[in-house]
Short mmCIF file of C-alpha atoms and ligand atoms in Angstrom, two decimals:
data_model
loop_
_atom_site.label_atom_id
_atom_site.label_comp_id
_atom_site.label_asym_id
_atom_site.label_seq_id
_atom_site.Cartn_x
_atom_site.Cartn_y
_atom_site.Cartn_z
CA MET A 44 -13.91 69.06 63.77
CA LEU A 45 -17.80 68.52 64.59
CA ASN A 46 -18.90 70.92 67.52
CA ASN A 47 -21.18 68.76 69.00
CA ARG A 48 -20.19 65.32 68.97
CA LEU A 49 -22.54 62.94 66.90
CA LYS A 50 -23.09 59.63 68.27
CA ILE A 51 -22.84 56.68 65.71
CA VAL A 52 -24.53 53.13 66.77
CA ALA A 53 -22.50 50.79 64.22
CA ASP A 54 -22.49 46.86 64.30
CA GLU A 55 -19.37 45.43 66.02
CA ASN A 56 -18.30 43.69 63.28
CA ILE A 57 -17.73 46.90 60.75
CA PRO A 58 -13.69 47.55 60.26
CA ALA A 59 -11.98 50.66 60.90
CA LEU A 60 -14.43 53.00 62.52
CA GLU A 61 -12.30 54.61 64.96
CA SER A 62 -9.57 55.10 62.58
CA MET A 63 -11.91 56.40 59.64
CA PHE A 64 -13.80 58.34 61.63
CA GLY A 65 -11.85 59.56 64.49
CA HIS A 66 -12.26 60.93 67.93
CA ASP A 67 -14.81 63.32 66.88
CA VAL A 68 -17.61 61.13 66.93
CA LEU A 69 -19.13 58.97 69.30
CA LEU A 70 -19.42 55.46 69.17
CA GLN A 71 -21.00 52.13 70.34
CA ARG A 72 -20.61 49.11 69.14
CA VAL A 73 -23.39 46.70 68.67
CA ALA A 74 -24.17 43.54 68.22
CA GLY A 75 -25.92 43.09 64.95
CA ARG A 76 -28.82 40.30 65.41
CA SER A 77 -28.76 41.89 69.03
CA MET A 78 -30.01 45.73 68.25
CA THR A 79 -32.52 47.14 69.48
CA ALA A 80 -34.72 50.23 69.68
CA GLU A 81 -32.93 51.01 72.65
CA HIS A 82 -30.09 50.84 70.60
CA ILE A 83 -30.72 53.58 68.70
CA LYS A 84 -33.11 55.90 70.46
CA ASP A 85 -30.19 58.72 70.93
CA ALA A 86 -28.38 58.19 67.57
CA ASP A 87 -27.69 60.95 64.82
CA VAL A 88 -26.25 57.48 62.63
CA LEU A 89 -26.66 54.06 62.31
CA LEU A 90 -24.55 51.52 60.48
CA VAL A 91 -25.18 47.65 60.06
CA ARG A 92 -24.15 45.45 57.97
CA SER A 93 -26.63 42.30 56.79
CA ILE A 94 -27.97 40.91 59.82
CA THR A 95 -29.56 43.72 61.45
CA GLN A 96 -33.13 44.30 59.75
CA VAL A 97 -33.09 48.07 59.56
CA ASN A 98 -37.12 48.82 60.22
CA GLU A 99 -39.81 50.63 61.92
CA GLY A 100 -39.71 48.49 64.89
CA LEU A 101 -35.27 49.42 65.26
CA LEU A 102 -36.09 52.77 64.23
CA GLU A 103 -39.31 54.16 66.07
CA LYS A 104 -37.41 55.71 68.99
CA ALA A 105 -35.36 57.17 67.04
CA THR A 106 -36.04 61.02 66.55
CA GLN A 107 -32.73 62.53 65.91
CA LEU A 108 -31.69 59.97 63.09
CA LYS A 109 -29.45 61.81 60.37
CA MET A 110 -28.69 59.16 58.60
CA VAL A 111 -28.51 54.99 58.19
CA GLY A 112 -25.72 53.13 56.51
CA THR A 113 -24.90 49.64 55.20
CA ALA A 114 -21.23 48.77 54.38
CA THR A 115 -22.56 45.71 52.39
CA ILE A 116 -23.76 45.89 48.79
CA GLY A 117 -27.17 44.02 49.44
CA THR A 118 -29.94 45.86 50.62
CA ASP A 119 -32.93 43.38 51.37
CA HIS A 120 -32.32 43.93 54.98
CA ILE A 121 -33.19 47.47 55.18
CA ASP A 122 -37.00 48.97 54.68
CA GLN A 123 -36.44 52.24 52.06
CA HIS A 124 -39.40 53.57 52.24
CA TYR A 125 -39.64 53.45 55.73
CA LEU A 126 -36.59 55.86 55.78
CA ALA A 127 -37.64 57.29 52.86
CA ASP A 128 -41.39 58.16 54.31
CA ARG A 129 -39.05 59.99 57.51
CA GLY A 130 -36.24 61.33 55.31
CA ILE A 131 -33.25 59.66 56.53
CA PRO A 132 -31.33 59.82 54.16
CA PHE A 133 -29.78 55.86 53.29
CA PHE A 134 -26.45 55.03 51.67
CA ASN A 135 -24.98 51.17 51.39
CA ALA A 136 -21.38 50.61 49.36
CA PRO A 137 -22.69 49.36 46.02
CA GLY A 138 -19.67 47.78 44.16
CA CYS A 139 -17.46 47.41 47.72
CA ASN A 140 -16.80 43.54 48.28
CA ALA A 141 -17.26 43.15 44.10
CA ASP A 142 -13.97 41.83 43.73
CA ALA A 143 -14.11 39.91 46.48
CA VAL A 144 -16.74 37.78 45.55
CA VAL A 145 -15.60 37.71 41.62
CA GLU A 146 -12.70 36.23 43.30
CA TYR A 147 -14.50 33.65 45.42
CA VAL A 148 -16.17 32.39 42.42
CA LEU A 149 -13.24 32.25 40.05
CA THR A 150 -10.81 30.57 42.86
CA VAL A 151 -13.79 28.02 43.17
CA ILE A 152 -14.14 27.55 39.96
CA HIS A 153 -10.69 26.80 39.17
CA ASN A 154 -10.61 24.26 41.94
CA THR A 155 -13.21 22.23 41.06
CA LEU A 156 -12.46 22.09 37.76
CA PHE A 157 -8.97 20.83 38.31
CA GLU A 158 -10.25 18.38 40.80
CA LYS A 159 -12.38 16.30 37.63
CA GLY A 160 -9.14 17.18 35.44
CA MET A 161 -11.02 19.95 33.64
CA GLU A 162 -10.21 23.03 31.70
CA LEU A 163 -12.07 25.64 31.68
CA ALA A 164 -11.07 26.74 28.15
CA GLY A 165 -14.27 25.81 25.73
CA LEU A 166 -16.79 25.67 28.76
CA THR A 167 -20.02 28.49 29.14
CA VAL A 168 -20.48 29.95 31.92
CA GLY A 169 -24.07 31.31 32.89
CA ILE A 170 -24.19 34.58 34.89
CA VAL A 171 -27.61 35.41 36.53
CA GLY A 172 -27.52 38.94 37.63
CA VAL A 173 -24.84 41.39 36.16
CA GLY A 174 -24.71 44.41 38.26
CA ASN A 175 -21.04 44.96 40.39
CA VAL A 176 -20.46 41.27 41.00
CA GLY A 177 -21.46 39.96 38.02
CA GLY A 178 -20.78 42.44 35.90
CA ARG A 179 -17.30 42.49 37.16
CA LEU A 180 -16.78 38.64 36.87
CA TYR A 181 -18.13 38.35 32.92
CA GLU A 182 -15.05 41.13 32.23
CA ARG A 183 -12.59 39.09 34.10
CA LEU A 184 -14.02 35.92 31.80
CA ARG A 185 -14.47 37.42 28.50
CA LYS A 186 -10.60 38.50 28.66
CA LEU A 187 -9.61 34.86 29.60
CA GLY A 188 -11.97 34.19 26.08
CA ILE A 189 -14.52 32.03 27.64
CA ASN A 190 -17.85 31.92 26.21
CA VAL A 191 -20.36 33.89 28.67
CA LEU A 192 -23.51 34.40 28.53
CA ILE A 193 -25.68 36.59 30.64
CA ASN A 194 -29.17 37.24 32.01
CA ASP A 195 -30.64 40.73 33.86
CA PRO A 196 -34.00 41.23 32.90
CA PRO A 197 -34.27 44.72 34.60
CA ARG A 198 -31.19 46.08 32.37
CA GLU A 199 -31.90 44.56 29.32
CA ARG A 200 -35.39 46.21 30.02
CA GLN A 201 -33.23 49.88 30.80
CA GLY A 202 -31.97 49.16 26.83
CA ASP A 203 -28.31 46.91 27.99
CA GLU A 204 -27.58 44.37 25.12
CA GLY A 205 -25.85 40.91 25.29
CA PHE A 206 -28.39 39.20 27.51
CA VAL A 207 -30.28 36.26 26.92
CA ASN A 208 -33.88 34.56 28.66
CA LEU A 209 -32.90 32.31 31.60
CA GLU A 210 -34.20 29.49 30.04
CA THR A 211 -30.95 29.87 27.78
CA VAL A 212 -28.84 30.62 30.53
CA LEU A 213 -30.19 27.79 32.88
CA GLN A 214 -29.89 25.21 29.87
CA GLN A 215 -26.60 25.93 28.59
CA ALA A 216 -24.18 27.11 30.74
CA ASP A 217 -21.24 24.57 32.20
CA ILE A 218 -20.84 27.05 34.85
CA LEU A 219 -24.05 28.79 36.13
CA CYS A 220 -23.39 31.96 39.11
CA LEU A 221 -26.17 34.18 40.39
CA HIS A 222 -25.11 37.18 41.21
CA THR A 223 -28.74 38.93 41.60
CA PRO A 224 -30.18 40.65 44.84
CA LEU A 225 -33.06 39.51 46.75
CA VAL A 226 -36.19 40.38 45.80
CA LYS A 227 -39.16 39.07 47.11
CA ASP A 228 -42.15 41.09 45.37
CA GLY A 229 -42.52 43.12 42.29
CA GLU A 230 -42.41 42.62 38.57
CA ARG A 231 -39.43 40.83 38.49
CA PRO A 232 -38.33 38.84 41.97
CA THR A 233 -35.72 36.67 42.88
CA TYR A 234 -37.48 35.05 45.59
CA HIS A 235 -36.96 30.86 44.28
CA LEU A 236 -35.59 32.23 41.17
CA LEU A 237 -34.22 28.45 40.82
CA ALA A 238 -36.94 25.93 42.24
CA GLU A 239 -37.82 22.55 41.10
CA LYS A 240 -38.62 23.48 37.46
CA GLN A 241 -35.47 26.17 36.59
CA LEU A 242 -33.16 23.21 38.33
CA SER A 243 -34.89 20.32 36.24
CA THR A 244 -34.01 22.26 33.29
CA LEU A 245 -30.08 22.42 34.17
CA LYS A 246 -27.64 20.78 31.74
CA SER A 247 -25.68 17.07 32.90
CA GLY A 248 -22.94 17.88 35.18
CA VAL A 249 -22.76 22.11 35.51
CA LEU A 250 -21.57 23.52 38.88
CA LEU A 251 -23.76 25.61 40.14
CA ILE A 252 -22.38 28.68 42.71
CA ASN A 253 -24.65 30.79 44.57
CA ALA A 254 -22.47 33.43 46.39
CA GLY A 255 -25.71 36.24 45.79
CA ARG A 256 -28.66 35.59 48.41
CA GLY A 257 -29.93 31.98 50.07
CA PRO A 258 -32.93 32.25 48.71
CA VAL A 259 -32.58 32.97 45.32
CA ILE A 260 -32.81 29.29 45.03
CA ASP A 261 -35.65 27.21 47.19
CA ASN A 262 -33.02 25.08 49.45
CA ASP A 263 -35.58 22.37 49.84
CA ALA A 264 -35.95 21.89 46.14
CA LEU A 265 -32.12 22.07 45.28
CA LEU A 266 -31.62 19.29 48.04
CA THR A 267 -34.42 17.13 46.75
CA PHE A 268 -32.55 17.77 43.35
CA LEU A 269 -28.98 16.12 44.62
CA GLU A 270 -31.08 13.70 45.77
CA GLN A 271 -32.19 11.91 42.47
CA ARG A 272 -28.80 13.78 40.75
CA ASP A 273 -25.20 12.80 41.60
CA ASP A 274 -24.10 14.51 38.43
CA LEU A 275 -24.30 18.59 39.88
CA THR A 276 -21.85 20.31 41.71
CA VAL A 277 -23.03 22.74 44.15
CA VAL A 278 -20.99 25.50 46.05
CA LEU A 279 -23.06 27.31 48.50
CA ASP A 280 -21.58 30.49 50.08
CA VAL A 281 -25.44 31.79 51.46
CA TRP A 282 -28.28 29.79 52.65
CA GLU A 283 -31.54 29.87 53.39
CA ASP A 284 -32.51 30.44 56.46
CA GLU A 285 -28.76 31.62 57.43
CA PRO A 286 -27.64 31.54 60.60
CA ARG A 287 -29.35 28.21 60.33
CA LEU A 288 -28.10 25.66 57.74
CA ASN A 289 -29.24 22.52 57.02
CA PRO A 290 -26.66 19.94 57.58
CA LEU A 291 -28.63 17.43 54.83
CA LEU A 292 -27.89 20.12 52.59
CA VAL A 293 -24.08 21.13 53.37
CA ALA A 294 -23.10 17.39 52.48
CA ARG A 295 -24.01 17.42 49.15
CA THR A 296 -21.95 20.60 48.21
CA GLN A 297 -18.45 20.10 46.66
CA ILE A 298 -17.42 23.83 48.66
CA ALA A 299 -19.72 25.25 51.73
CA THR A 300 -18.87 28.78 52.77
CA PRO A 301 -20.82 30.61 55.43
CA HIS A 302 -21.57 33.62 53.77
CA ILE A 303 -17.78 34.93 53.12
CA ALA A 304 -17.75 35.22 49.69
CA GLY A 305 -17.04 39.32 49.91
CA TYR A 306 -15.41 39.02 53.45
CA SER A 307 -11.87 40.50 51.50
CA TYR A 308 -10.78 42.81 53.89
CA ASP A 309 -10.11 45.01 50.66
CA GLY A 310 -13.37 44.75 50.72
CA LYS A 311 -14.66 45.01 53.88
CA LEU A 312 -12.71 48.23 54.17
CA ARG A 313 -14.07 49.84 51.03
CA GLY A 314 -17.39 49.14 52.41
CA THR A 315 -16.41 51.72 55.57
CA HIS A 316 -14.76 53.97 53.31
CA MET A 317 -17.46 54.39 51.31
CA LEU A 318 -19.70 55.07 54.33
CA ARG A 319 -17.53 57.70 56.04
CA CYS A 320 -17.58 59.75 52.53
CA ARG A 321 -21.50 59.69 52.53
CA PHE A 322 -20.93 60.76 56.37
CA SER A 323 -19.01 63.49 55.17
CA GLU A 324 -21.28 64.41 52.48
CA VAL A 325 -24.18 64.50 54.70
CA PHE A 326 -22.35 66.22 57.67
CA GLY A 327 -20.25 68.74 55.73
CA VAL A 328 -17.17 67.48 57.21
CA ALA A 329 -13.84 67.12 55.50
CA GLN A 330 -13.20 63.88 53.25
CA PRO A 331 -11.40 60.95 54.86
CA GLU A 332 -8.07 59.92 53.57
CA PRO A 333 -7.85 57.47 50.05
CA LEU A 334 -8.79 54.25 50.84
CA SER A 335 -5.12 52.38 50.29
CA SER A 336 -3.76 55.08 53.77
CA TYR A 337 -5.84 52.41 55.21
CA LEU A 338 -4.91 49.15 53.89
CA PRO A 339 -1.80 47.49 54.81
CA GLN A 340 0.35 45.76 53.09
CA ALA A 341 -0.40 42.11 52.26
CA SER A 342 1.19 39.37 54.43
CA VAL A 343 2.52 37.63 51.54
CA HIS A 344 3.03 40.00 48.64
CA GLN A 345 5.34 38.94 46.22
CA VAL A 346 5.63 35.20 44.84
CA HIS A 347 8.59 34.20 42.44
CA VAL A 348 6.77 31.34 40.29
CA THR A 349 8.09 29.39 36.87
CA ASN A 350 5.50 29.27 33.66
CA ASP A 351 4.18 26.01 34.82
CA VAL A 352 2.62 27.26 37.53
CA ALA A 353 -0.99 26.41 38.69
CA ILE A 354 -3.18 29.12 38.61
CA HIS A 355 -5.40 27.45 41.61
CA ASP A 356 -2.31 27.08 43.25
CA LEU A 357 -1.89 30.72 43.42
CA MET A 358 -5.36 31.81 43.57
CA ASN A 359 -5.25 29.17 46.93
CA LEU A 360 -2.26 30.83 47.34
CA VAL A 361 -4.61 34.37 47.96
CA TYR A 362 -7.35 32.93 49.38
CA ASP A 363 -7.96 29.08 49.73
CA PRO A 364 -11.61 28.24 49.88
CA TYR A 365 -11.45 24.51 51.69
CA ARG A 366 -10.41 25.99 54.62
CA ASP A 367 -13.76 28.21 54.82
CA ASP A 368 -15.06 25.14 53.63
CA ARG A 369 -13.70 22.51 56.54
CA ALA A 370 -14.29 25.30 59.20
CA LEU A 371 -17.98 25.00 58.50
CA ARG A 372 -18.33 21.88 57.98
CA LYS A 373 -16.71 21.56 61.55
CA THR A 374 -19.60 23.58 63.24
CA LEU A 375 -22.82 21.39 61.70
CA PHE A 376 -24.12 19.08 64.39
CA GLY A 377 -23.81 21.05 67.51
CA ASP A 378 -26.69 22.43 69.56
CA ASN A 379 -25.18 26.19 68.17
CA GLN A 380 -25.12 25.83 65.11
CA PRO A 381 -26.39 28.82 64.13
CA GLN A 382 -23.96 30.86 66.40
CA GLN A 383 -20.80 29.13 65.07
CA PHE A 384 -21.64 30.12 62.02
CA ASP A 385 -21.91 33.97 63.12
CA LEU A 386 -18.32 32.93 64.81
CA LEU A 387 -17.30 32.39 62.07
CA ARG A 388 -17.78 34.90 60.08
CA LYS A 389 -17.18 37.63 63.85
CA ASN A 390 -14.21 36.30 63.37
CA TYR A 391 -13.07 35.55 59.63
CA PRO A 392 -9.03 36.11 58.88
CA ILE A 393 -7.42 38.58 56.98
CA ARG A 394 -7.87 37.19 53.82
CA ARG A 395 -6.74 39.81 50.80
CA GLU A 396 -7.68 40.57 46.74
CA PHE A 397 -5.75 39.24 44.16
CA SER A 398 -4.37 42.20 43.36
CA SER A 399 -2.44 42.55 46.66
CA LEU A 400 0.05 39.51 45.07
CA GLU A 401 2.45 40.70 42.50
CA VAL A 402 3.59 37.79 40.67
CA LEU A 403 7.27 37.89 39.31
CA GLY A 404 9.20 35.12 37.46
CA VAL A 405 6.84 34.76 34.24
CA THR A 406 8.60 34.68 31.16
CA ASP A 407 5.60 33.52 29.33
CA ARG A 408 3.32 36.66 27.93
CA SER A 409 0.48 34.84 27.09
CA LEU A 410 0.61 33.90 31.34
CA ALA A 411 1.10 36.97 32.33
CA ASN A 412 -2.10 38.37 30.59
CA CYS A 413 -3.95 35.41 31.95
CA LEU A 414 -2.97 36.33 35.48
CA LYS A 415 -3.45 39.73 34.51
CA ASN A 416 -6.77 39.79 33.41
CA LEU A 417 -7.71 37.57 36.76
CA GLY A 418 -6.44 39.91 38.39
CA PHE A 419 -3.51 39.80 40.11
CA THR A 420 -0.65 42.06 39.40
CA VAL A 421 2.34 40.96 37.67
CA ASN A 422 5.60 42.15 36.22
CA LEU A 423 7.13 40.04 33.60
CA ALA A 424 10.52 39.21 34.14
N1 NAD B 172 -21.77 36.07 49.22
C1 NAD B 172 -21.72 37.28 49.90
O1 NAD B 172 -20.41 37.84 50.43
C2 NAD B 172 -22.08 38.67 48.75
C3 NAD B 172 -21.70 39.36 49.13
C4 NAD B 172 -21.66 41.25 47.79
C5 NAD B 172 -22.81 40.76 47.14
N2 NAD B 172 -23.75 39.78 47.80
C6 NAD B 172 -25.40 39.49 46.30
O2 NAD B 172 -25.24 39.62 45.69
C7 NAD B 172 -26.00 40.61 45.32
C8 NAD B 172 -25.09 40.79 44.26
O3 NAD B 172 -24.75 42.15 44.27
P1 NAD B 172 -24.17 42.94 42.98
O4 NAD B 172 -22.90 43.85 43.54
O5 NAD B 172 -23.84 42.35 41.43
O6 NAD B 172 -25.73 43.88 42.93
P2 NAD B 172 -25.67 44.90 42.04
O7 NAD B 172 -27.36 45.85 43.04
O8 NAD B 172 -24.71 45.67 41.23
O9 NAD B 172 -26.13 44.24 40.58
C9 NAD B 172 -27.41 42.98 40.97
C10 NAD B 172 -27.44 42.81 39.49
O10 NAD B 172 -28.66 42.21 39.41
C11 NAD B 172 -30.19 41.99 38.81
N3 NAD B 172 -31.72 41.47 38.81
C12 NAD B 172 -32.18 42.14 39.46
N4 NAD B 172 -33.34 40.81 39.41
C13 NAD B 172 -32.87 40.46 38.27
C14 NAD B 172 -33.86 39.22 37.97
N5 NAD B 172 -35.17 38.69 37.93
N6 NAD B 172 -32.90 38.27 37.31
C15 NAD B 172 -31.85 39.10 37.40
N7 NAD B 172 -31.01 39.48 37.11
C16 NAD B 172 -31.37 40.23 38.14
C17 NAD B 172 -29.95 43.68 38.44
O11 NAD B 172 -30.72 44.39 37.33
C18 NAD B 172 -28.74 44.16 38.65
O12 NAD B 172 -27.94 44.42 37.54
C19 NAD B 172 -25.95 42.05 46.42
O13 NAD B 172 -27.33 42.24 46.23
C20 NAD B 172 -26.14 40.68 47.57
O14 NAD B 172 -27.30 40.66 47.96
C21 NAD B 172 -23.21 38.49 48.64
O1 DEZ B 173 -24.31 42.17 50.63
C1 DEZ B 173 -22.73 41.83 50.80
O2 DEZ B 173 -22.42 42.96 50.71
C2 DEZ B 173 -22.50 40.90 51.41
O3 DEZ B 173 -23.71 39.30 51.32
C3 DEZ B 173 -21.84 41.30 52.40
O4 DEZ B 173 -20.67 40.66 52.52
C4 DEZ B 173 -22.59 40.64 54.21
O5 DEZ B 173 -21.95 40.48 54.80
P1 DEZ B 173 -22.29 40.78 56.78
O6 DEZ B 173 -23.27 42.29 56.02
O7 DEZ B 173 -23.50 39.74 56.38
O8 DEZ B 173 -21.14 40.92 56.91
#
């Protein structure tokens, strides 16, 4: 129990704050893009998502601020130097939605290959950025016996092994997945990591997936490249200049989604829960109930299948990327396209992770193992 009610100013799209923080705090919800210094001026805690730039301009009036949290993995919207100078503890939610992004990537890979009449076995997947997302993607693919090339210079410099250089990944990957943070300066910037020169080295027929940050690919260079080469298949969840999209680029993609790769309900709640745990540490109050007590059972939580089930069908039962793709394409040509982009994200339907689906009826052990390695809950018949 807190003696004085702390004031939390929070993005309107962070779920479950009411249930996780309880009635001992004063909670003010604000639309992330419209947050101003005036909203924050008497806040003790600020909780944001990726669309709020947290910098001196936003925080200059917030003299009693004791904690800033972002319910996201990415931190490129936060001026961490400024927070450190002011001695304000800052937390993100590392790994909160990593499984959601991995499952987005696996689902778009399986759907895309199915449409081309191809199989994943025998192809080489390249992963650039092998942290929470890239690392988990790597583990799931390795368990499936897929050949994976990984690139992560910062990890390599720390002494981790098994990495190859970026040029090798670009030249050899049949499927290329980008999972770096957006870093604009320093020794290893990722801004426009894939520009004209790098794109020109990609293998013919490659499937390129960006579910990291939009500006990691030079979007103008990508469009020019796609206008010249039609053998490339592109899936984009993130865009330069979000929420404003270039419809010409969208038209050249196989699957286009509004920055929702990480938007599983599990992942969003995990992000809130992580911040709630940090809040306990900062303010010395009791830890919350475990995350499982806040997560409802999935609406489709069991399915009976036979051994000839198509894996992409099972994936689509949990998450259908074409639903998000269709919704995004409908918004492209109105004056209010950026607002529609934000609305798709704000009103995103509840989507669960593979583990929420129990697969019954499989008798084939290798299929059962494959499904388990992909992340499903499997009960062998
Ligand atoms: N689309 C979405 O919904 C969504 C969801 C979650 C995260 N993301 C984005 O994906 C990024 C990655 O997420 P994460 O949880 O794996 O982050 P992470 O911090 O755990 O891992 C990032 C990895 O990238 C590596 N890296 C940094 N610079 C690099 C470079 N120049 N080349 C290659 N590797 C480099 C780091 O060493 C690290 O291992 C986040 O920063 C975020 O911007 C997007
Ligand atoms: O960095 C992240 O965790 C993701 O990109 C996250 O899903 C972004 O979602 P937003 O904060 O914009 O709602």
